Amino acid sequence: RRGENDAARDEYVIALRGIAGEGAESAARRDEIRLRIAAIDLGAKRFDDARAMMSALEKPDAPETLVMRGRCALMSSDPKEAKRLAKLLTASQAVDAALVDGEADLMLGKTSRAEGRFEAAIAKGGVAARGDIAAILRRNGRDADAEKQLRAWVAASPADAEARLALGALLDRKGRNAEAEVELREAIRLDPRSAEALNYLGYSLADRGERLNDALVLIEGALKLDPWNGAYLDSLGWV
């Protein structure tokens, strides 16, 4: 949580070695740790390490494992493998399957089919799935379409703080700071305990050198809620 990912990975590796036993519970615990390690490796773009860790999974076809394997395939630019894994995932986790499949179609240039898969994800997972779709669209260089998805989410759920935060964050990244602040402040109003929204707005102000006292109050508010968060501590140092 402090952002010390390499140190966290080392501790997970030690923990993994310390879990003995041949039963299903022990295997599940080992696989959970392997997935945590793989997630760190994916975040650091160490794709070979992530694949190696997932190749050691004892239950590689467990639903949560298939999701991670699908994401790894996408991040490794292997959309055909991602589609194969999405097909295996369909019966148990239809929303994740549709999202993985849709992103694979985007990478393959099959835009219409991708849009159909995204609509299926919304139909099965509800309007909040638009947040996941927006993240996929952004990863694939389609910011305008991502904004449309987030605005549709806000329109359908205007009292959803997560929707407001997601839209505010996108607008902030696009340099539309005034619009972003409106959405971020609304997210904080709707959920005063949203440490992420407090930090996001505080850091945005600090990064531009604007209203630093306000930024300080916002970031300190985030740290009261989550005092060990490395990103928030970084924001405090910056402001």
PDB file of C-alpha atoms in Angstrom:
ATOM      1  CA  ARG A   1       0.000   0.000   0.000  1.00  0.00           C
ATOM      2  CA  ARG A   2       2.966   2.334   0.505  1.00  0.00           C
ATOM      3  CA  GLY A   3       4.017   1.787  -3.099  1.00  0.00           C
ATOM      4  CA  GLU A   4       7.089  -0.282  -2.206  1.00  0.00           C
ATOM      5  CA  ASN A   5       6.272  -2.883  -4.825  1.00  0.00           C
ATOM      6  CA  ASP A   6       9.659  -4.563  -5.117  1.00  0.00           C
ATOM      7  CA  ALA A   7       9.834  -5.052  -1.345  1.00  0.00           C
ATOM      8  CA  ALA A   8       6.252  -6.355  -1.381  1.00  0.00           C
ATOM      9  CA  ARG A   9       7.164  -8.821  -4.115  1.00  0.00           C
ATOM     10  CA  ASP A  10      10.100 -10.120  -2.085  1.00  0.00           C
ATOM     11  CA  GLU A  11       7.856 -10.718   0.928  1.00  0.00           C
ATOM     12  CA  TYR A  12       5.246 -12.496  -1.197  1.00  0.00           C
ATOM     13  CA  VAL A  13       7.931 -14.791  -2.590  1.00  0.00           C
ATOM     14  CA  ILE A  14       9.022 -15.685   0.958  1.00  0.00           C
ATOM     15  CA  ALA A  15       5.403 -16.274   1.943  1.00  0.00           C
ATOM     16  CA  LEU A  16       4.879 -18.498  -1.086  1.00  0.00           C
ATOM     17  CA  ARG A  17       7.808 -20.695  -0.118  1.00  0.00           C
ATOM     18  CA  GLY A  18       6.438 -21.011   3.401  1.00  0.00           C
ATOM     19  CA  ILE A  19       3.053 -22.465   2.478  1.00  0.00           C
ATOM     20  CA  ALA A  20       3.370 -26.239   2.442  1.00  0.00           C
ATOM     21  CA  GLY A  21       0.767 -28.937   2.031  1.00  0.00           C
ATOM     22  CA  GLU A  22      -0.985 -30.741  -0.783  1.00  0.00           C
ATOM     23  CA  GLY A  23      -4.578 -29.915   0.121  1.00  0.00           C
ATOM     24  CA  ALA A  24      -6.910 -27.670  -1.860  1.00  0.00           C
ATOM     25  CA  GLU A  25      -6.744 -24.896   0.744  1.00  0.00           C
ATOM     26  CA  SER A  26      -2.947 -24.711   0.605  1.00  0.00           C
ATOM     27  CA  ALA A  27      -2.994 -24.732  -3.195  1.00  0.00           C
ATOM     28  CA  ALA A  28      -5.542 -21.908  -3.219  1.00  0.00           C
ATOM     29  CA  ARG A  29      -3.410 -19.836  -0.837  1.00  0.00           C
ATOM     30  CA  ARG A  30      -0.313 -20.363  -2.968  1.00  0.00           C
ATOM     31  CA  ASP A  31      -2.185 -19.398  -6.123  1.00  0.00           C
ATOM     32  CA  GLU A  32      -3.536 -16.259  -4.458  1.00  0.00           C
ATOM     33  CA  ILE A  33       0.022 -15.174  -3.672  1.00  0.00           C
ATOM     34  CA  ARG A  34       1.209 -16.063  -7.179  1.00  0.00           C
ATOM     35  CA  LEU A  35      -1.505 -13.806  -8.594  1.00  0.00           C
ATOM     36  CA  ARG A  36      -0.417 -10.961  -6.310  1.00  0.00           C
ATOM     37  CA  ILE A  37       3.162 -11.370  -7.523  1.00  0.00           C
ATOM     38  CA  ALA A  38       2.015 -11.540 -11.148  1.00  0.00           C
ATOM     39  CA  ALA A  39      -0.004  -8.339 -10.669  1.00  0.00           C
ATOM     40  CA  ILE A  40       3.112  -6.536  -9.426  1.00  0.00           C
ATOM     41  CA  ASP A  41       5.079  -7.833 -12.400  1.00  0.00           C
ATOM     42  CA  LEU A  42       2.380  -6.730 -14.840  1.00  0.00           C
ATOM     43  CA  GLY A  43       2.315  -3.264 -13.289  1.00  0.00           C
ATOM     44  CA  ALA A  44       6.084  -3.058 -13.803  1.00  0.00           C
ATOM     45  CA  LYS A  45       5.734  -4.396 -17.379  1.00  0.00           C
ATOM     46  CA  ARG A  46       7.785  -7.476 -16.522  1.00  0.00           C
ATOM     47  CA  PHE A  47       5.601  -9.613 -18.733  1.00  0.00           C
ATOM     48  CA  ASP A  48       7.923 -12.618 -18.897  1.00  0.00           C
ATOM     49  CA  ASP A  49       8.097 -12.754 -15.101  1.00  0.00           C
ATOM     50  CA  ALA A  50       4.315 -12.483 -14.849  1.00  0.00           C
ATOM     51  CA  ARG A  51       3.824 -15.298 -17.354  1.00  0.00           C
ATOM     52  CA  ALA A  52       6.369 -17.462 -15.546  1.00  0.00           C
ATOM     53  CA  MET A  53       4.588 -16.951 -12.239  1.00  0.00           C
ATOM     54  CA  MET A  54       1.209 -17.776 -13.760  1.00  0.00           C
ATOM     55  CA  SER A  55       2.609 -20.873 -15.434  1.00  0.00           C
ATOM     56  CA  ALA A  56       3.196 -22.237 -11.913  1.00  0.00           C
ATOM     57  CA  LEU A  57      -0.443 -21.858 -10.879  1.00  0.00           C
ATOM     58  CA  GLU A  58      -1.862 -25.053  -9.466  1.00  0.00           C
ATOM     59  CA  LYS A  59      -5.428 -24.261 -10.550  1.00  0.00           C
ATOM     60  CA  PRO A  60      -4.878 -22.279 -13.765  1.00  0.00           C
ATOM     61  CA  ASP A  61      -8.511 -22.483 -14.836  1.00  0.00           C
ATOM     62  CA  ALA A  62     -10.001 -20.942 -11.682  1.00  0.00           C
ATOM     63  CA  PRO A  63     -12.147 -17.924 -12.689  1.00  0.00           C
ATOM     64  CA  GLU A  64     -10.030 -15.278 -10.947  1.00  0.00           C
ATOM     65  CA  THR A  65      -6.942 -16.857 -12.491  1.00  0.00           C
ATOM     66  CA  LEU A  66      -8.395 -16.773 -15.989  1.00  0.00           C
ATOM     67  CA  VAL A  67      -9.134 -13.048 -15.606  1.00  0.00           C
ATOM     68  CA  MET A  68      -5.517 -12.327 -14.685  1.00  0.00           C
ATOM     69  CA  ARG A  69      -4.208 -14.545 -17.461  1.00  0.00           C
ATOM     70  CA  GLY A  70      -6.443 -12.733 -19.941  1.00  0.00           C
ATOM     71  CA  ARG A  71      -5.166  -9.343 -18.816  1.00  0.00           C
ATOM     72  CA  CYS A  72      -1.604 -10.563 -19.045  1.00  0.00           C
ATOM     73  CA  ALA A  73      -2.223 -11.730 -22.608  1.00  0.00           C
ATOM     74  CA  LEU A  74      -3.645  -8.327 -23.510  1.00  0.00           C
ATOM     75  CA  MET A  75      -0.751  -6.444 -21.932  1.00  0.00           C
ATOM     76  CA  SER A  76       1.655  -8.763 -23.736  1.00  0.00           C
ATOM     77  CA  SER A  77      -0.025  -7.904 -27.075  1.00  0.00           C
ATOM     78  CA  ASP A  78      -1.450 -11.402 -27.538  1.00  0.00           C
ATOM     79  CA  PRO A  79      -5.149 -10.773 -28.274  1.00  0.00           C
ATOM     80  CA  LYS A  80      -5.766 -14.234 -29.710  1.00  0.00           C
ATOM     81  CA  GLU A  81      -4.707 -15.862 -26.438  1.00  0.00           C
ATOM     82  CA  ALA A  82      -6.849 -13.345 -24.552  1.00  0.00           C
ATOM     83  CA  LYS A  83      -9.868 -14.348 -26.631  1.00  0.00           C
ATOM     84  CA  ARG A  84      -9.213 -18.023 -25.939  1.00  0.00           C
ATOM     85  CA  LEU A  85      -9.126 -17.350 -22.202  1.00  0.00           C
ATOM     86  CA  ALA A  86     -12.229 -15.158 -22.379  1.00  0.00           C
ATOM     87  CA  LYS A  87     -14.132 -18.045 -23.915  1.00  0.00           C
ATOM     88  CA  LEU A  88     -13.156 -20.276 -20.977  1.00  0.00           C
ATOM     89  CA  LEU A  89     -14.279 -17.555 -18.576  1.00  0.00           C
ATOM     90  CA  THR A  90     -17.713 -16.953 -20.096  1.00  0.00           C
ATOM     91  CA  ALA A  91     -19.645 -19.475 -18.013  1.00  0.00           C
ATOM     92  CA  SER A  92     -18.348 -18.326 -14.619  1.00  0.00           C
ATOM     93  CA  GLN A  93     -17.658 -14.587 -15.039  1.00  0.00           C
ATOM     94  CA  ALA A  94     -19.556 -13.305 -18.030  1.00  0.00           C
ATOM     95  CA  VAL A  95     -18.801  -9.615 -17.474  1.00  0.00           C
ATOM     96  CA  ASP A  96     -15.035 -10.060 -17.218  1.00  0.00           C
ATOM     97  CA  ALA A  97     -15.147 -12.404 -20.196  1.00  0.00           C
ATOM     98  CA  ALA A  98     -16.937  -9.802 -22.315  1.00  0.00           C
ATOM     99  CA  LEU A  99     -14.481  -7.078 -21.280  1.00  0.00           C
ATOM    100  CA  VAL A 100     -11.399  -9.169 -22.054  1.00  0.00           C
ATOM    101  CA  ASP A 101     -12.906 -10.343 -25.331  1.00  0.00           C
ATOM    102  CA  GLY A 102     -13.909  -6.812 -26.296  1.00  0.00           C
ATOM    103  CA  GLU A 103     -10.448  -5.398 -25.645  1.00  0.00           C
ATOM    104  CA  ALA A 104      -8.925  -8.212 -27.686  1.00  0.00           C
ATOM    105  CA  ASP A 105     -11.250  -7.324 -30.560  1.00  0.00           C
ATOM    106  CA  LEU A 106     -10.178  -3.678 -30.326  1.00  0.00           C
ATOM    107  CA  MET A 107      -6.544  -4.737 -30.590  1.00  0.00           C
ATOM    108  CA  LEU A 108      -7.400  -6.848 -33.622  1.00  0.00           C
ATOM    109  CA  GLY A 109      -9.145  -3.911 -35.297  1.00  0.00           C
ATOM    110  CA  LYS A 110     -12.626  -5.427 -34.963  1.00  0.00           C
ATOM    111  CA  THR A 111     -14.273  -2.267 -33.625  1.00  0.00           C
ATOM    112  CA  SER A 112     -17.913  -3.186 -34.231  1.00  0.00           C
ATOM    113  CA  ARG A 113     -17.540  -6.545 -32.547  1.00  0.00           C
ATOM    114  CA  ALA A 114     -15.736  -4.913 -29.617  1.00  0.00           C
ATOM    115  CA  GLU A 115     -18.625  -2.498 -29.158  1.00  0.00           C
ATOM    116  CA  GLY A 116     -21.021  -5.428 -29.109  1.00  0.00           C
ATOM    117  CA  ARG A 117     -18.994  -7.174 -26.410  1.00  0.00           C
ATOM    118  CA  PHE A 118     -18.915  -3.987 -24.341  1.00  0.00           C
ATOM    119  CA  GLU A 119     -22.685  -3.643 -24.599  1.00  0.00           C
ATOM    120  CA  ALA A 120     -22.960  -7.233 -23.398  1.00  0.00           C
ATOM    121  CA  ALA A 121     -20.790  -6.367 -20.386  1.00  0.00           C
ATOM    122  CA  ILE A 122     -23.099  -3.452 -19.517  1.00  0.00           C
ATOM    123  CA  ALA A 123     -26.187  -5.611 -19.943  1.00  0.00           C
ATOM    124  CA  LYS A 124     -24.803  -8.248 -17.583  1.00  0.00           C
ATOM    125  CA  GLY A 125     -22.861  -6.083 -15.131  1.00  0.00           C
ATOM    126  CA  GLY A 126     -24.867  -2.886 -14.973  1.00  0.00           C
ATOM    127  CA  VAL A 127     -23.970   0.686 -15.791  1.00  0.00           C
ATOM    128  CA  ALA A 128     -20.823   0.614 -13.610  1.00  0.00           C
ATOM    129  CA  ALA A 129     -19.228  -1.600 -16.273  1.00  0.00           C
ATOM    130  CA  ARG A 130     -18.896   1.582 -18.306  1.00  0.00           C
ATOM    131  CA  GLY A 131     -16.002   2.547 -16.020  1.00  0.00           C
ATOM    132  CA  ASP A 132     -14.099  -0.602 -16.991  1.00  0.00           C
ATOM    133  CA  ILE A 133     -14.928  -0.027 -20.655  1.00  0.00           C
ATOM    134  CA  ALA A 134     -13.646   3.551 -20.436  1.00  0.00           C
ATOM    135  CA  ALA A 135     -10.347   2.298 -19.004  1.00  0.00           C
ATOM    136  CA  ILE A 136     -10.039  -0.169 -21.883  1.00  0.00           C
ATOM    137  CA  LEU A 137     -10.774   2.533 -24.445  1.00  0.00           C
ATOM    138  CA  ARG A 138      -8.161   4.827 -22.903  1.00  0.00           C
ATOM    139  CA  ARG A 139      -5.538   2.074 -23.031  1.00  0.00           C
ATOM    140  CA  ASN A 140      -6.259   1.757 -26.714  1.00  0.00           C
ATOM    141  CA  GLY A 141      -5.994   5.456 -27.492  1.00  0.00           C
ATOM    142  CA  ARG A 142      -9.701   6.225 -27.710  1.00  0.00           C
ATOM    143  CA  ASP A 143     -10.111   8.986 -25.124  1.00  0.00           C
ATOM    144  CA  ALA A 144     -13.155  10.564 -26.790  1.00  0.00           C
ATOM    145  CA  ASP A 145     -15.045   7.264 -26.661  1.00  0.00           C
ATOM    146  CA  ALA A 146     -13.901   6.759 -23.063  1.00  0.00           C
ATOM    147  CA  GLU A 147     -15.377  10.131 -22.110  1.00  0.00           C
ATOM    148  CA  LYS A 148     -18.692   9.185 -23.738  1.00  0.00           C
ATOM    149  CA  GLN A 149     -18.805   6.008 -21.645  1.00  0.00           C
ATOM    150  CA  LEU A 150     -18.109   7.894 -18.420  1.00  0.00           C
ATOM    151  CA  ARG A 151     -20.677  10.583 -19.177  1.00  0.00           C
ATOM    152  CA  ALA A 152     -23.242   7.865 -19.851  1.00  0.00           C
ATOM    153  CA  TRP A 153     -22.373   6.315 -16.466  1.00  0.00           C
ATOM    154  CA  VAL A 154     -22.817   9.676 -14.701  1.00  0.00           C
ATOM    155  CA  ALA A 155     -26.082  10.319 -16.522  1.00  0.00           C
ATOM    156  CA  ALA A 156     -27.445   6.937 -15.468  1.00  0.00           C
ATOM    157  CA  SER A 157     -26.130   7.171 -11.869  1.00  0.00           C
ATOM    158  CA  PRO A 158     -25.688  10.866 -11.001  1.00  0.00           C
ATOM    159  CA  ALA A 159     -25.279  10.081  -7.290  1.00  0.00           C
ATOM    160  CA  ASP A 160     -22.471   7.561  -7.857  1.00  0.00           C
ATOM    161  CA  ALA A 161     -19.255   9.037  -6.458  1.00  0.00           C
ATOM    162  CA  GLU A 162     -17.121   6.514  -8.358  1.00  0.00           C
ATOM    163  CA  ALA A 163     -18.626   7.631 -11.664  1.00  0.00           C
ATOM    164  CA  ARG A 164     -17.918  11.279 -10.863  1.00  0.00           C
ATOM    165  CA  LEU A 165     -14.359  10.456  -9.797  1.00  0.00           C
ATOM    166  CA  ALA A 166     -13.675   8.500 -12.989  1.00  0.00           C
ATOM    167  CA  LEU A 167     -14.996  11.314 -15.197  1.00  0.00           C
ATOM    168  CA  GLY A 168     -13.111  13.957 -13.223  1.00  0.00           C
ATOM    169  CA  ALA A 169      -9.869  12.015 -13.485  1.00  0.00           C
ATOM    170  CA  LEU A 170     -10.240  11.653 -17.261  1.00  0.00           C
ATOM    171  CA  LEU A 171     -10.989  15.349 -17.714  1.00  0.00           C
ATOM    172  CA  ASP A 172      -8.008  16.256 -15.530  1.00  0.00           C
ATOM    173  CA  ARG A 173      -5.679  14.084 -17.632  1.00  0.00           C
ATOM    174  CA  LYS A 174      -6.985  15.878 -20.734  1.00  0.00           C
ATOM    175  CA  GLY A 175      -6.112  19.267 -19.219  1.00  0.00           C
ATOM    176  CA  ARG A 176      -9.738  20.339 -18.738  1.00  0.00           C
ATOM    177  CA  ASN A 177      -9.096  21.320 -15.158  1.00  0.00           C
ATOM    178  CA  ALA A 178     -12.179  23.418 -14.409  1.00  0.00           C
ATOM    179  CA  GLU A 179     -14.541  20.688 -15.641  1.00  0.00           C
ATOM    180  CA  ALA A 180     -12.521  18.089 -13.773  1.00  0.00           C
ATOM    181  CA  GLU A 181     -12.750  19.991 -10.496  1.00  0.00           C
ATOM    182  CA  VAL A 182     -16.544  20.165 -10.731  1.00  0.00           C
ATOM    183  CA  GLU A 183     -16.748  16.377 -11.035  1.00  0.00           C
ATOM    184  CA  LEU A 184     -14.134  15.698  -8.355  1.00  0.00           C
ATOM    185  CA  ARG A 185     -15.796  18.024  -5.847  1.00  0.00           C
ATOM    186  CA  GLU A 186     -19.120  16.360  -6.546  1.00  0.00           C
ATOM    187  CA  ALA A 187     -17.506  12.973  -5.910  1.00  0.00           C
ATOM    188  CA  ILE A 188     -16.259  14.265  -2.544  1.00  0.00           C
ATOM    189  CA  ARG A 189     -19.685  15.708  -1.705  1.00  0.00           C
ATOM    190  CA  LEU A 190     -21.353  12.399  -2.509  1.00  0.00           C
ATOM    191  CA  ASP A 191     -18.735  10.386  -0.601  1.00  0.00           C
ATOM    192  CA  PRO A 192     -16.740  12.476   1.901  1.00  0.00           C
ATOM    193  CA  ARG A 193     -14.729   9.344   2.752  1.00  0.00           C
ATOM    194  CA  SER A 194     -13.437   8.912  -0.787  1.00  0.00           C
ATOM    195  CA  ALA A 195      -9.736   9.210  -0.064  1.00  0.00           C
ATOM    196  CA  GLU A 196      -8.985   8.719  -3.740  1.00  0.00           C
ATOM    197  CA  ALA A 197     -11.109  11.717  -4.777  1.00  0.00           C
ATOM    198  CA  LEU A 198      -9.643  13.899  -2.024  1.00  0.00           C
ATOM    199  CA  ASN A 199      -6.107  13.032  -3.053  1.00  0.00           C
ATOM    200  CA  TYR A 200      -6.792  13.352  -6.765  1.00  0.00           C
ATOM    201  CA  LEU A 201      -8.149  16.880  -6.493  1.00  0.00           C
ATOM    202  CA  GLY A 202      -5.490  17.896  -3.975  1.00  0.00           C
ATOM    203  CA  TYR A 203      -2.660  16.637  -6.148  1.00  0.00           C
ATOM    204  CA  SER A 204      -4.169  18.222  -9.257  1.00  0.00           C
ATOM    205  CA  LEU A 205      -4.184  21.622  -7.572  1.00  0.00           C
ATOM    206  CA  ALA A 206      -0.672  21.150  -6.191  1.00  0.00           C
ATOM    207  CA  ASP A 207       0.710  20.013  -9.526  1.00  0.00           C
ATOM    208  CA  ARG A 208      -0.511  23.271 -11.097  1.00  0.00           C
ATOM    209  CA  GLY A 209       0.681  25.349  -8.129  1.00  0.00           C
ATOM    210  CA  GLU A 210      -2.846  26.580  -7.452  1.00  0.00           C
ATOM    211  CA  ARG A 211      -4.657  27.085  -4.114  1.00  0.00           C
ATOM    212  CA  LEU A 212      -2.028  25.173  -2.215  1.00  0.00           C
ATOM    213  CA  ASN A 213      -3.750  25.608   1.147  1.00  0.00           C
ATOM    214  CA  ASP A 214      -6.864  23.943  -0.269  1.00  0.00           C
ATOM    215  CA  ALA A 215      -4.687  21.221  -1.766  1.00  0.00           C
ATOM    216  CA  LEU A 216      -3.064  20.598   1.609  1.00  0.00           C
ATOM    217  CA  VAL A 217      -6.412  20.231   3.363  1.00  0.00           C
ATOM    218  CA  LEU A 218      -7.641  17.786   0.717  1.00  0.00           C
ATOM    219  CA  ILE A 219      -4.524  15.622   0.825  1.00  0.00           C
ATOM    220  CA  GLU A 220      -4.397  15.582   4.614  1.00  0.00           C
ATOM    221  CA  GLY A 221      -8.034  14.474   4.511  1.00  0.00           C
ATOM    222  CA  ALA A 222      -7.072  11.571   2.260  1.00  0.00           C
ATOM    223  CA  LEU A 223      -4.255  10.587   4.626  1.00  0.00           C
ATOM    224  CA  LYS A 224      -6.558  10.607   7.640  1.00  0.00           C
ATOM    225  CA  LEU A 225      -8.589   7.961   5.857  1.00  0.00           C
ATOM    226  CA  ASP A 226      -5.621   5.971   4.501  1.00  0.00           C
ATOM    227  CA  PRO A 227      -2.420   6.988   6.344  1.00  0.00           C
ATOM    228  CA  TRP A 228      -0.128   4.338   4.809  1.00  0.00           C
ATOM    229  CA  ASN A 229      -0.958   5.044   1.187  1.00  0.00           C
ATOM    230  CA  GLY A 230       2.278   5.793  -0.656  1.00  0.00           C
ATOM    231  CA  ALA A 231       0.574   7.829  -3.394  1.00  0.00           C
ATOM    232  CA  TYR A 232      -1.064  10.114  -0.844  1.00  0.00           C
ATOM    233  CA  LEU A 233       2.192  10.569   1.061  1.00  0.00           C
ATOM    234  CA  ASP A 234       3.830  11.520  -2.232  1.00  0.00           C
ATOM    235  CA  SER A 235       1.078  14.108  -2.802  1.00  0.00           C
ATOM    236  CA  LEU A 236       1.664  15.557   0.655  1.00  0.00           C
ATOM    237  CA  GLY A 237       5.387  15.897  -0.062  1.00  0.00           C
ATOM    238  CA  TRP A 238       4.614  17.573  -3.395  1.00  0.00           C
ATOM    239  CA  VAL A 239       2.205  20.130  -1.978  1.00  0.00           C
TER     240      VAL A 239
END
